[in-house]
């Protein structure tokens, strides 16, 4: 059974920022990233441990996957996956909320 995927408020803001940033360069680039994200989240719902443990946080239930040049950081607790943040791979994570 697929796990439910939810988004934290900071992750929703990150998502909007990434999409607007990509759209400044190219609508096609943004659409391609959105399709890749959608596919990655579909797989994540089926295989929540597919992401690697986050080396900066070293907590077993916080993991990350990469979509393009962006890190999708999520938690996997109690049959719910929560997207915590989206960061460009060149940026440090900072505080996870």
mmCIF file of C-alpha atoms in Angstrom:
data_model
loop_
_atom_site.group_PDB
_atom_site.id
_atom_site.type_symbol
_atom_site.label_atom_id
_atom_site.label_comp_id
_atom_site.label_asym_id
_atom_site.label_seq_id
_atom_site.Cartn_x
_atom_site.Cartn_y
_atom_site.Cartn_z
ATOM 1 C CA UNK A 1 0.000 0.000 0.000
ATOM 2 C CA UNK A 2 1.265 3.461 -0.895
ATOM 3 C CA UNK A 3 2.036 5.841 1.919
ATOM 4 C CA UNK A 4 0.326 9.203 2.171
ATOM 5 C CA UNK A 5 2.495 12.158 1.199
ATOM 6 C CA UNK A 6 1.950 15.509 2.884
ATOM 7 C CA UNK A 7 3.792 18.817 2.610
ATOM 8 C CA UNK A 8 4.961 21.044 5.443
ATOM 9 C CA UNK A 9 4.250 24.755 5.053
ATOM 10 C CA UNK A 10 7.967 25.575 4.525
ATOM 11 C CA UNK A 11 8.141 22.890 1.812
ATOM 12 C CA UNK A 12 5.123 24.413 0.057
ATOM 13 C CA UNK A 13 6.911 27.770 0.033
ATOM 14 C CA UNK A 14 10.105 26.134 -1.241
ATOM 15 C CA UNK A 15 8.097 24.442 -3.997
ATOM 16 C CA UNK A 16 6.596 27.745 -5.152
ATOM 17 C CA UNK A 17 10.016 29.417 -5.081
ATOM 18 C CA UNK A 18 11.623 26.670 -7.175
ATOM 19 C CA UNK A 19 8.850 26.666 -9.764
ATOM 20 C CA UNK A 20 8.901 30.465 -10.115
ATOM 21 C CA UNK A 21 12.694 30.423 -10.358
ATOM 22 C CA UNK A 22 12.677 27.760 -13.079
ATOM 23 C CA UNK A 23 9.896 29.547 -14.976
ATOM 24 C CA UNK A 24 12.058 32.672 -15.183
ATOM 25 C CA UNK A 25 14.439 30.703 -17.391
ATOM 26 C CA UNK A 26 11.997 28.481 -19.230
ATOM 27 C CA UNK A 27 8.429 27.257 -18.906
ATOM 28 C CA UNK A 28 9.563 23.974 -20.429
ATOM 29 C CA UNK A 29 12.302 23.600 -17.820
ATOM 30 C CA UNK A 30 9.760 24.162 -15.047
ATOM 31 C CA UNK A 31 7.287 21.698 -16.592
ATOM 32 C CA UNK A 32 9.981 19.044 -16.958
ATOM 33 C CA UNK A 33 11.029 19.495 -13.324
ATOM 34 C CA UNK A 34 7.413 19.230 -12.188
ATOM 35 C CA UNK A 35 6.978 15.992 -14.147
ATOM 36 C CA UNK A 36 10.176 14.584 -12.649
ATOM 37 C CA UNK A 37 9.024 15.616 -9.154
ATOM 38 C CA UNK A 38 5.622 14.016 -9.679
ATOM 39 C CA UNK A 39 7.256 10.753 -10.792
ATOM 40 C CA UNK A 40 9.702 10.811 -7.855
ATOM 41 C CA UNK A 41 6.888 11.360 -5.346
ATOM 42 C CA UNK A 42 4.868 8.537 -6.883
ATOM 43 C CA UNK A 43 7.829 6.201 -6.397
ATOM 44 C CA UNK A 44 8.472 7.575 -2.925
ATOM 45 C CA UNK A 45 4.936 6.669 -1.862
ATOM 46 C CA UNK A 46 5.636 3.067 -2.882
ATOM 47 C CA UNK A 47 9.267 2.891 -1.717
ATOM 48 C CA UNK A 48 9.780 5.380 1.129
ATOM 49 C CA UNK A 49 13.250 4.100 1.959
ATOM 50 C CA UNK A 50 14.522 4.766 -1.561
ATOM 51 C CA UNK A 51 15.958 8.079 -0.389
ATOM 52 C CA UNK A 52 19.295 8.155 1.304
ATOM 53 C CA UNK A 53 19.608 9.097 4.934
ATOM 54 C CA UNK A 54 20.464 12.747 5.167
ATOM 55 C CA UNK A 55 24.158 13.039 6.077
ATOM 56 C CA UNK A 56 23.712 16.486 7.617
ATOM 57 C CA UNK A 57 21.021 15.390 10.060
ATOM 58 C CA UNK A 58 21.939 11.718 10.665
ATOM 59 C CA UNK A 59 18.433 10.817 11.743
ATOM 60 C CA UNK A 60 17.075 7.548 10.387
ATOM 61 C CA UNK A 61 13.621 8.847 9.525
ATOM 62 C CA UNK A 62 14.848 11.951 7.652
ATOM 63 C CA UNK A 63 15.847 11.126 4.104
ATOM 64 C CA UNK A 64 16.363 12.868 0.800
ATOM 65 C CA UNK A 65 15.944 12.272 -2.883
ATOM 66 C CA UNK A 66 17.198 14.390 -5.749
ATOM 67 C CA UNK A 67 14.989 15.832 -8.458
ATOM 68 C CA UNK A 68 17.174 17.611 -10.957
ATOM 69 C CA UNK A 69 19.495 19.832 -8.948
ATOM 70 C CA UNK A 70 17.139 19.973 -5.967
ATOM 71 C CA UNK A 71 17.128 17.961 -2.750
ATOM 72 C CA UNK A 72 13.707 16.873 -1.584
ATOM 73 C CA UNK A 73 14.056 16.302 2.168
ATOM 74 C CA UNK A 74 11.332 14.240 3.797
ATOM 75 C CA UNK A 75 10.449 12.366 6.945
ATOM 76 C CA UNK A 76 8.949 8.893 7.026
ATOM 77 C CA UNK A 77 7.015 8.408 10.247
ATOM 78 C CA UNK A 78 3.836 6.483 11.100
ATOM 79 C CA UNK A 79 2.946 5.565 7.518
ATOM 80 C CA UNK A 80 3.061 9.228 6.433
ATOM 81 C CA UNK A 81 5.747 10.828 4.320
ATOM 82 C CA UNK A 82 6.107 14.544 4.929
ATOM 83 C CA UNK A 83 8.068 16.690 2.506
ATOM 84 C CA UNK A 84 10.013 18.979 4.836
ATOM 85 C CA UNK A 85 11.937 21.190 2.434
ATOM 86 C CA UNK A 86 13.361 21.614 -1.037
ATOM 87 C CA UNK A 87 16.891 22.971 -1.416
ATOM 88 C CA UNK A 88 19.217 23.436 -4.337
ATOM 89 C CA UNK A 89 21.982 20.888 -3.957
ATOM 90 C CA UNK A 90 24.607 23.634 -3.661
ATOM 91 C CA UNK A 91 22.927 25.130 -0.570
ATOM 92 C CA UNK A 92 23.204 23.802 2.985
ATOM 93 C CA UNK A 93 19.999 22.510 4.511
ATOM 94 C CA UNK A 94 19.871 24.688 7.556
ATOM 95 C CA UNK A 95 17.128 24.093 10.094
ATOM 96 C CA UNK A 96 14.487 21.465 9.316
ATOM 97 C CA UNK A 97 11.051 22.437 10.556
#
